[in-house]
Tab-separated table of C-alpha atoms and ligand atoms in Angstrom:
chain	number	residue	atom	x	y	z
Z	1	MET	CA	0.000	0.000	0.000
Z	2	LEU	CA	1.589	3.237	-1.171
Z	3	PRO	CA	0.534	6.849	-1.509
Z	4	GLY	CA	-0.906	7.435	-4.970
Z	5	PHE	CA	1.651	8.751	-7.412
Z	6	VAL	CA	1.577	12.439	-8.305
Z	7	ASP	CA	2.372	13.397	-11.893
Z	8	THR	CA	3.293	17.085	-11.783
Z	9	HIS	CA	3.389	17.569	-15.556
Z	10	VAL	CA	1.442	15.789	-18.293
Z	11	HIS	CA	-0.291	16.742	-21.556
Z	12	TYR	CA	-3.765	15.269	-22.015
Z	13	PRO	CA	-4.023	15.937	-25.791
Z	14	GLN	CA	-0.757	14.090	-26.400
Z	15	THR	CA	-2.025	10.773	-25.033
Z	16	ARG	CA	-2.197	9.204	-28.505
Z	17	ILE	CA	1.166	10.379	-29.824
Z	18	ILE	CA	3.610	8.759	-27.426
Z	19	GLY	CA	6.743	7.744	-29.293
Z	20	ARG	CA	6.609	10.158	-32.255
Z	21	ALA	CA	10.339	10.537	-32.585
Z	22	THR	CA	10.400	13.825	-34.499
Z	23	GLY	CA	12.470	15.764	-31.956
Z	24	PRO	CA	14.179	17.999	-31.005
Z	25	LEU	CA	11.537	20.019	-29.199
Z	26	LEU	CA	10.515	22.729	-31.681
Z	27	ARG	CA	10.351	20.378	-34.671
Z	28	TRP	CA	8.489	17.763	-32.609
Z	29	LEU	CA	5.927	20.414	-31.603
Z	30	GLU	CA	5.397	21.462	-35.248
Z	31	GLN	CA	5.332	18.010	-36.776
Z	32	SER	CA	3.737	15.817	-34.150
Z	33	VAL	CA	2.140	17.796	-31.336
Z	34	PHE	CA	0.302	20.696	-32.937
Z	35	PRO	CA	-1.532	18.604	-35.573
Z	36	GLU	CA	-2.699	16.190	-32.866
Z	37	GLU	CA	-3.770	18.929	-30.445
Z	38	ALA	CA	-5.858	20.488	-33.242
Z	39	ARG	CA	-7.985	17.304	-33.269
Z	40	PHE	CA	-9.362	18.294	-29.861
Z	41	ALA	CA	-11.714	20.728	-31.555
Z	42	ARG	CA	-13.890	17.645	-32.030
Z	43	ARG	CA	-15.773	16.827	-28.843
Z	44	PRO	CA	-16.108	13.050	-29.330
Z	45	TYR	CA	-12.368	12.809	-29.913
Z	46	ALA	CA	-11.648	14.889	-26.805
Z	47	SER	CA	-13.968	12.750	-24.741
Z	48	ALA	CA	-12.534	9.421	-25.913
Z	49	VAL	CA	-8.954	10.527	-25.240
Z	50	ALA	CA	-9.844	11.909	-21.786
Z	51	ASP	CA	-10.999	8.442	-20.740
Z	52	GLU	CA	-7.946	6.807	-22.323
Z	53	MET	CA	-5.654	9.104	-20.362
Z	54	ILE	CA	-7.493	8.482	-17.101
Z	55	ASP	CA	-7.375	4.713	-17.698
Z	56	ARG	CA	-3.648	4.867	-18.308
Z	57	MET	CA	-2.986	7.014	-15.251
Z	58	LEU	CA	-4.918	4.646	-13.021
Z	59	ALA	CA	-3.141	1.649	-14.548
Z	60	ALA	CA	0.101	3.343	-13.519
Z	61	GLY	CA	-1.057	4.187	-9.986
Z	62	THR	CA	-1.310	7.932	-10.538
Z	63	THR	CA	-4.086	9.447	-8.446
Z	64	CYS	CA	-3.230	13.127	-8.856
Z	65	ALA	CA	-1.874	15.138	-11.783
Z	66	ALA	CA	-1.203	18.641	-13.047
Z	67	ILE	CA	-2.503	18.500	-16.580
Z	68	PHE	CA	-2.059	20.664	-19.658
Z	69	SER	CA	-5.202	20.564	-21.772
Z	70	SER	CA	-5.278	21.709	-25.395
Z	71	SER	CA	-6.011	25.348	-26.212
Z	72	ASN	CA	-9.611	24.365	-26.927
Z	73	PRO	CA	-12.002	25.468	-24.137
Z	74	ALA	CA	-14.642	22.834	-24.959
Z	75	ALA	CA	-12.065	20.027	-24.832
Z	76	THR	CA	-10.880	21.353	-21.474
Z	77	GLU	CA	-14.472	21.269	-20.208
Z	78	VAL	CA	-14.752	17.689	-21.431
Z	79	LEU	CA	-11.592	16.683	-19.594
Z	80	LEU	CA	-12.669	18.302	-16.332
Z	81	GLY	CA	-16.048	16.618	-16.653
Z	82	ARG	CA	-14.451	13.203	-17.084
Z	83	LEU	CA	-12.073	13.775	-14.145
Z	84	ALA	CA	-15.011	14.872	-11.998
Z	85	GLU	CA	-16.864	11.702	-12.926
Z	86	ARG	CA	-13.942	9.291	-12.659
Z	87	GLY	CA	-12.700	10.555	-9.287
Z	88	LEU	CA	-9.064	11.522	-9.909
Z	89	ARG	CA	-7.506	14.505	-8.205
Z	90	GLY	CA	-5.784	17.216	-10.142
Z	91	ALA	CA	-5.317	20.603	-11.690
Z	92	VAL	CA	-6.161	21.292	-15.322
Z	93	GLY	CA	-5.334	24.325	-17.425
Z	94	LEU	CA	-6.383	25.588	-20.817
Z	95	THR	CA	-3.115	25.792	-22.761
Z	96	LEU	CA	-2.548	29.434	-23.646
Z	97	MET	CA	-1.158	30.183	-27.109
Z	98	ASP	CA	-1.740	33.427	-28.979
Z	99	VAL	CA	1.443	33.972	-31.026
Z	100	ARG	CA	3.896	31.904	-33.092
Z	101	SER	CA	1.335	29.087	-33.053
Z	102	PRO	CA	-0.747	27.394	-35.759
Z	103	LYS	CA	-4.005	29.188	-36.451
Z	104	ALA	CA	-6.041	26.163	-35.443
Z	105	LEU	CA	-4.573	26.325	-31.936
Z	106	SER	CA	-4.323	30.073	-31.394
Z	107	LEU	CA	-6.732	31.767	-29.039
Z	108	SER	CA	-6.635	35.530	-28.501
Z	109	ARG	CA	-5.888	36.900	-25.065
Z	110	ASP	CA	-9.450	38.084	-24.541
Z	111	ALA	CA	-11.022	34.847	-25.727
Z	112	ALA	CA	-8.605	32.814	-23.605
Z	113	MET	CA	-9.212	34.880	-20.454
Z	114	THR	CA	-12.989	34.647	-20.946
Z	115	ALA	CA	-12.680	30.876	-21.352
Z	116	CYS	CA	-10.449	30.602	-18.255
Z	117	ARG	CA	-12.925	32.606	-16.182
Z	118	LYS	CA	-15.718	30.308	-17.268
Z	119	LEU	CA	-13.669	27.224	-16.396
Z	120	ILE	CA	-12.839	28.718	-12.997
Z	121	ARG	CA	-16.501	29.420	-12.235
Z	122	ARG	CA	-17.545	25.954	-13.249
Z	123	TRP	CA	-14.691	23.794	-11.997
Z	124	HIS	CA	-12.246	25.467	-9.648
Z	125	GLN	CA	-12.341	23.769	-6.231
Z	126	HIS	CA	-14.902	21.293	-7.548
Z	127	ASP	CA	-15.741	18.502	-5.101
Z	128	ASP	CA	-14.183	20.201	-2.086
Z	129	GLY	CA	-10.958	21.005	-3.907
Z	130	ARG	CA	-10.409	17.686	-5.682
Z	131	LEU	CA	-10.240	19.529	-8.996
Z	132	GLU	CA	-8.559	22.856	-9.620
Z	133	VAL	CA	-8.183	25.101	-12.619
Z	134	ALA	CA	-4.584	26.067	-13.359
Z	135	ILE	CA	-3.249	28.962	-15.400
Z	136	THR	CA	-1.245	27.366	-18.178
Z	137	PRO	CA	0.789	29.476	-20.599
Z	138	ARG	CA	2.265	26.845	-22.936
Z	139	PHE	CA	5.689	28.532	-22.860
Z	140	ALA	CA	7.166	31.977	-23.458
Z	141	LEU	CA	7.371	31.386	-27.207
Z	142	SER	CA	3.664	30.732	-27.693
Z	143	CYS	CA	2.471	33.714	-25.627
Z	144	SER	CA	2.500	37.460	-26.180
Z	145	ARG	CA	3.545	39.724	-23.343
Z	146	ALA	CA	-0.079	40.848	-23.040
Z	147	MET	CA	-1.241	37.223	-22.712
Z	148	LEU	CA	1.356	36.474	-20.045
Z	149	ARG	CA	0.403	39.574	-18.065
Z	150	ALA	CA	-3.311	38.791	-18.246
Z	151	ALA	CA	-2.564	35.210	-17.165
Z	152	GLY	CA	-0.515	36.495	-14.228
Z	153	ARG	CA	-3.349	38.794	-13.131
Z	154	LEU	CA	-5.954	36.050	-13.332
Z	155	ALA	CA	-3.769	33.607	-11.377
Z	156	ALA	CA	-3.225	36.219	-8.643
Z	157	GLU	CA	-6.911	37.117	-8.506
Z	158	HIS	CA	-7.938	33.532	-7.725
Z	159	GLY	CA	-4.745	32.147	-6.118
Z	160	LEU	CA	-4.420	29.613	-8.938
Z	161	LEU	CA	-1.663	27.166	-9.708
Z	162	VAL	CA	0.501	28.366	-12.613
Z	163	GLN	CA	2.157	25.748	-14.817
Z	164	THR	CA	4.414	26.264	-17.790
Z	165	HIS	CA	7.635	25.116	-19.463
Z	166	ILE	CA	11.042	26.721	-19.046
Z	167	ALA	CA	14.527	26.338	-20.500
Z	168	GLU	CA	13.999	22.961	-22.105
Z	169	THR	CA	16.403	23.272	-25.057
Z	170	GLU	CA	19.158	25.631	-26.229
Z	171	GLU	CA	17.253	26.328	-29.449
Z	172	GLU	CA	14.156	27.337	-27.484
Z	173	LEU	CA	16.320	29.560	-25.279
Z	174	ALA	CA	17.692	31.467	-28.271
Z	175	ALA	CA	14.234	31.886	-29.805
Z	176	THR	CA	12.838	33.087	-26.473
Z	177	ARG	CA	15.622	35.635	-26.138
Z	178	ALA	CA	14.736	36.995	-29.602
Z	179	ALA	CA	10.988	37.015	-28.902
Z	180	HIS	CA	11.150	38.660	-25.453
Z	181	ARG	CA	13.962	41.203	-25.743
Z	182	ASP	CA	12.889	43.188	-22.707
Z	183	ALA	CA	13.451	40.252	-20.340
Z	184	SER	CA	16.904	39.669	-18.855
Z	185	ASP	CA	16.619	35.884	-19.184
Z	186	TYR	CA	14.011	33.141	-19.656
Z	187	LEU	CA	12.722	33.163	-16.077
Z	188	ASP	CA	12.410	36.936	-16.199
Z	189	VAL	CA	9.790	36.627	-18.970
Z	190	TYR	CA	7.472	34.921	-16.473
Z	191	ASP	CA	8.624	36.997	-13.508
Z	192	ARG	CA	7.786	40.316	-15.225
Z	193	ALA	CA	4.319	39.014	-16.026
Z	194	GLY	CA	3.600	38.214	-12.379
Z	195	LEU	CA	3.609	34.482	-13.067
Z	196	LEU	CA	6.304	33.509	-10.604
Z	197	GLY	CA	5.441	32.585	-7.027
Z	198	GLU	CA	4.847	29.745	-4.581
Z	199	ARG	CA	2.052	28.348	-6.735
Z	200	THR	CA	4.208	28.169	-9.887
Z	201	VAL	CA	5.334	24.820	-11.307
Z	202	LEU	CA	8.072	25.119	-13.914
Z	203	ALA	CA	8.661	22.089	-16.127
Z	204	HIS	CA	12.137	21.060	-17.284
Z	205	ALA	CA	14.465	23.848	-16.023
Z	206	ILE	CA	17.417	22.261	-17.783
Z	207	HIS	CA	19.294	25.329	-18.993
Z	208	LEU	CA	18.883	27.846	-16.157
Z	209	SER	CA	21.637	30.243	-15.045
Z	210	PRO	CA	22.696	30.495	-11.367
Z	211	ARG	CA	20.725	33.770	-11.173
Z	212	GLU	CA	17.598	32.009	-12.392
Z	213	TRP	CA	18.043	29.144	-9.922
Z	214	ASP	CA	18.421	31.637	-7.083
Z	215	ARG	CA	15.325	33.488	-8.229
Z	216	VAL	CA	13.295	30.248	-8.417
Z	217	ARG	CA	14.301	29.620	-4.785
Z	218	ASP	CA	13.557	33.180	-3.644
Z	219	ALA	CA	10.167	33.190	-5.350
Z	220	GLY	CA	9.312	29.820	-3.762
Z	221	ALA	CA	8.484	28.333	-7.164
Z	222	ARG	CA	8.549	24.584	-7.788
Z	223	ILE	CA	10.027	22.358	-10.477
Z	224	ALA	CA	8.458	19.520	-12.454
Z	225	HIS	CA	11.397	17.289	-13.403
Z	226	CYS	CA	10.614	15.301	-16.553
Z	227	PRO	CA	13.705	13.197	-17.257
Z	228	ASP	CA	12.153	10.649	-19.606
Z	229	SER	CA	10.979	13.478	-21.857
Z	230	ASN	CA	14.414	15.086	-21.698
Z	231	PHE	CA	16.024	11.863	-22.920
Z	232	PHE	CA	13.446	11.327	-25.686
Z	233	LEU	CA	13.774	14.830	-27.149
Z	234	GLY	CA	17.497	15.095	-26.439
Z	235	SER	CA	16.811	18.273	-24.487
Z	236	GLY	CA	19.671	17.930	-22.002
Z	237	ARG	CA	20.115	16.888	-18.375
Z	238	MET	CA	18.279	18.726	-15.621
Z	239	PRO	CA	20.754	19.401	-12.795
Z	240	LEU	CA	18.605	18.138	-9.929
Z	241	SER	CA	21.257	19.056	-7.371
Z	242	GLU	CA	20.965	22.774	-8.302
Z	243	ALA	CA	17.366	22.580	-7.096
Z	244	HIS	CA	17.832	20.280	-4.110
Z	245	ASP	CA	20.918	22.130	-2.852
Z	246	ARG	CA	18.802	25.304	-2.747
Z	247	GLY	CA	15.868	23.593	-1.037
Z	248	ILE	CA	13.632	23.978	-4.095
Z	249	LEU	CA	10.739	21.515	-4.163
Z	250	VAL	CA	10.933	19.149	-7.155
Z	251	GLY	CA	8.195	16.791	-8.281
Z	252	LEU	CA	8.366	14.315	-11.141
Z	253	GLY	CA	6.467	14.678	-14.396
Z	254	SER	CA	5.743	12.092	-17.060
Z	255	ASP	CA	5.471	14.869	-19.665
Z	256	VAL	CA	3.561	12.534	-21.960
Z	257	ALA	CA	3.985	12.524	-24.929
Z	258	ALA	CA	7.619	13.602	-24.862
Z	259	GLY	CA	7.783	11.230	-21.928
Z	260	ARG	CA	7.068	7.719	-23.136
Z	261	SER	CA	5.083	6.442	-20.209
Z	262	PHE	CA	2.396	7.606	-17.803
Z	263	SER	CA	4.158	5.644	-15.069
Z	264	MET	CA	5.890	7.508	-12.274
Z	265	ARG	CA	7.916	4.307	-11.829
Z	266	ARG	CA	9.410	4.976	-15.237
Z	267	ALA	CA	9.906	8.638	-14.304
Z	268	MET	CA	11.792	7.610	-11.152
Z	269	ALA	CA	14.047	5.259	-13.131
Z	270	SER	CA	14.762	7.965	-15.710
Z	271	ALA	CA	15.473	10.505	-12.955
Z	272	TYR	CA	17.969	8.056	-11.499
Z	273	ASP	CA	19.713	7.698	-14.896
Z	274	ASN	CA	19.630	11.457	-15.436
Z	275	ALA	CA	21.311	12.176	-12.095
Z	276	LEU	CA	23.870	9.442	-12.718
Z	277	CYS	CA	24.779	10.997	-16.089
Z	278	LEU	CA	25.571	14.207	-14.232
Z	279	GLY	CA	27.738	12.418	-11.680
Z	280	ARG	CA	25.353	13.191	-8.817
Z	281	SER	CA	23.381	10.071	-8.052
Z	282	VAL	CA	20.021	10.344	-6.320
Z	283	SER	CA	18.815	7.902	-3.669
Z	284	LEU	CA	15.777	5.702	-4.110
Z	285	PRO	CA	13.951	7.166	-1.068
Z	286	THR	CA	14.461	10.631	-2.584
Z	287	LEU	CA	13.084	9.466	-5.931
Z	288	PHE	CA	10.090	7.913	-4.207
Z	289	ARG	CA	9.464	11.126	-2.272
Z	290	MET	CA	9.642	13.135	-5.506
Z	291	ALA	CA	7.044	10.857	-7.103
Z	292	THR	CA	4.683	11.231	-4.136
Z	293	LEU	CA	5.045	13.751	-1.292
Z	294	ASP	CA	7.247	16.313	-3.060
Z	295	GLY	CA	5.016	16.149	-6.122
Z	296	ALA	CA	2.017	16.819	-3.906
Z	297	GLY	CA	3.919	19.675	-2.252
Z	298	ALA	CA	4.845	21.129	-5.626
Z	299	LEU	CA	1.136	21.319	-6.451
Z	300	GLY	CA	0.320	22.849	-3.050
Z	301	LEU	CA	-1.329	19.637	-1.833
Z	302	GLY	CA	1.325	18.416	0.577
Z	303	ASP	CA	-0.969	18.761	3.587
Z	304	ARG	CA	-3.663	16.643	1.938
Z	305	VAL	CA	-2.010	13.855	-0.043
Z	306	GLY	CA	1.374	12.380	-0.992
Z	307	SER	CA	1.931	10.228	2.101
Z	308	LEU	CA	0.004	7.820	4.293
Z	309	GLU	CA	-0.509	9.854	7.441
Z	310	ALA	CA	-3.404	10.338	9.824
Z	311	GLY	CA	-5.441	13.383	8.913
Z	312	LYS	CA	-4.646	13.287	5.202
Z	313	ASP	CA	-7.020	12.215	2.477
Z	314	ALA	CA	-6.820	8.475	1.745
Z	315	ASP	CA	-5.318	8.654	-1.750
Z	316	PHE	CA	-3.391	5.431	-2.144
Z	317	VAL	CA	-2.560	2.537	-4.442
Z	318	LEU	CA	-2.321	-1.174	-3.844
Z	319	MET	CA	0.592	-2.702	-5.721
Z	320	ARG	CA	1.830	-6.194	-6.271
Z	321	LEU	CA	5.571	-6.562	-5.735
Z	322	SER	CA	7.448	-9.823	-6.001
Z	323	GLU	CA	7.886	-12.174	-3.059
Z	324	GLN	CA	11.622	-11.613	-3.349
Z	325	ALA	CA	11.296	-8.108	-1.945
Z	326	LYS	CA	11.946	-8.810	1.739
Z	327	THR	CA	13.044	-5.376	2.916
Z	328	VAL	CA	11.963	-1.805	2.277
Z	329	GLU	CA	15.175	-1.341	0.252
Z	330	ASP	CA	14.323	-4.366	-1.927
Z	331	ALA	CA	10.798	-3.105	-2.435
Z	332	LEU	CA	11.987	0.371	-3.436
Z	333	ALA	CA	14.530	-1.044	-5.877
Z	334	GLN	CA	11.843	-3.181	-7.455
Z	335	LEU	CA	9.409	-0.292	-7.549
Z	336	VAL	CA	11.881	2.024	-9.280
Z	337	PHE	CA	13.754	-0.293	-11.618
Z	338	ASP	CA	11.888	-3.537	-12.164
Z	339	ASN	CA	8.715	-2.255	-13.704
Z	340	ASP	CA	7.937	-4.263	-16.833
Z	341	ASP	CA	4.613	-5.001	-15.208
Z	342	LEU	CA	3.065	-1.894	-13.665
Z	343	GLY	CA	1.814	-4.027	-10.770
Z	344	VAL	CA	-1.078	-1.760	-9.774
Z	345	GLU	CA	-3.995	-3.658	-8.227
Z	346	ALA	CA	-6.200	-0.743	-7.236
Z	347	CYS	CA	-6.252	3.042	-6.882
Z	348	TYR	CA	-8.160	4.979	-4.239
Z	349	VAL	CA	-8.856	8.703	-3.885
Z	350	ARG	CA	-10.373	9.805	-0.556
Z	351	GLY	CA	-10.919	6.162	0.229
Z	352	GLN	CA	-13.049	5.597	-2.856
Z	353	ARG	CA	-11.864	2.878	-5.196
Z	354	LEU	CA	-11.371	4.222	-8.728
Z	355	SER	CA	-9.982	1.146	-10.477
B	1	GUN	N1	7.211	23.290	-24.677
B	1	GUN	C1	6.103	23.868	-25.173
B	1	GUN	N2	5.134	22.967	-25.390
B	1	GUN	C2	5.616	21.794	-25.002
B	1	GUN	C3	5.074	20.471	-24.964
B	1	GUN	O1	3.939	20.212	-25.335
B	1	GUN	N3	5.897	19.496	-24.482
B	1	GUN	C4	7.161	19.765	-24.050
B	1	GUN	N4	7.911	18.761	-23.594
B	1	GUN	N5	7.696	20.988	-24.088
B	1	GUN	C5	6.926	21.984	-24.546
B	2	ZN	ZN1	5.359	19.464	-21.157
C-alpha cells in the first residue's frame, strides 16, 4: 500500500502520440504535437482521449496530476467533466497560445481569459478542492507579453496554480531571447508578467543560469522534473542538485507525450539515470518522495495527499511486488527499476476505489 503517485506535468491531448520521434523540441511540436492537439476541436475525440488518459494514469497508480489541456475550451471542459466523474484529483489548465502558433490552436488573449474565467466558475475547487483550474501558458514562445500579463493577473486574482515550461532546449532559449527582448533571461519573462510565485510549477528547467536558480528559490516556485521526456527529445540533463541544494521543491512529471510512459515508476528510473549521467546520483527514497510527497507539495497539496498519514485524504494505491522483496530497500529497488509489469492492483482517492 503506497501513496498514490503524483504526476506534476502531463499533456492530455498528447495521449495518442507517445513515441513520435520527431524531436528535437521545436520540430516535434510542429510536426507531431500541434496537428494532434488540433484534433481536440472535435468533442467526441476529446472525450474518448480523456478516458484513455485516465485509464492509463490509473493503470500506472497515478491518483493526482497537473494536466495541460489543449487550447480548446470545450475540450478542457470535457476533460474536467471526465475527471469529476472518474474521481481523480488534479489541476487542469487551458493551454494558452496566442502567437507563433498554428491558427487552429491560437486563441486571442481576450477569448482565452474569458474561457479561463468560465472554467474557474464551473470547476475550480470542484468537489471540495479535488479539482482545480490552473493557469497554463504553454511557454514563453507561444504567448505574447499581453497574454502572459493577463494570465498572471488572473492567477493572482484567484490564487491559482501556474504551470508552464522553461529552459527545455538551447534552441528554445535562443528563440525566447529573440521574442522577449525586454526580459533579462528566460525566467524573467514569467517573472515580469507576475507568473512567478509559490504556486508556480516550472517544467524542465534544464538550462537555467545560477541567477535564475536563485530566483526560483527566492520566489518559492517549484520544479516539475521530466527526465524521460528530456532523454526522448534530447533536451539535455536537468541538474537536480541545483534545485535540491537550494531547497527547491521538485516533483516528477511524465510529460507525456515527450515522456514515453504515464508511469511515475518509469519517471523515477529515468530521474535516477539522469542524475547518474551528471555524476550526482540520487537515492531511491528521494526518488520515491519526488514521485509522491514532493510532487504533492509542488502542487500545493502536501498537507492533503502524498503520504500515508493520519489526517490526510486516503489517496493510495495497492501494488503487487514480487515475493523476493523482503526489505523496504528491496521493495523500493523493485518499484523504481523492475517495472515491466506496472503491478497496480487498485487506486483509491479519498478512500473511494477508482480502479
Ligand atoms: N514546450 C512547449 N510545449 C511543449 C510540450 O507540449 N511538451 C514539451 N515537452 N515541451 C513543450
Ligand atoms: Zn510538457
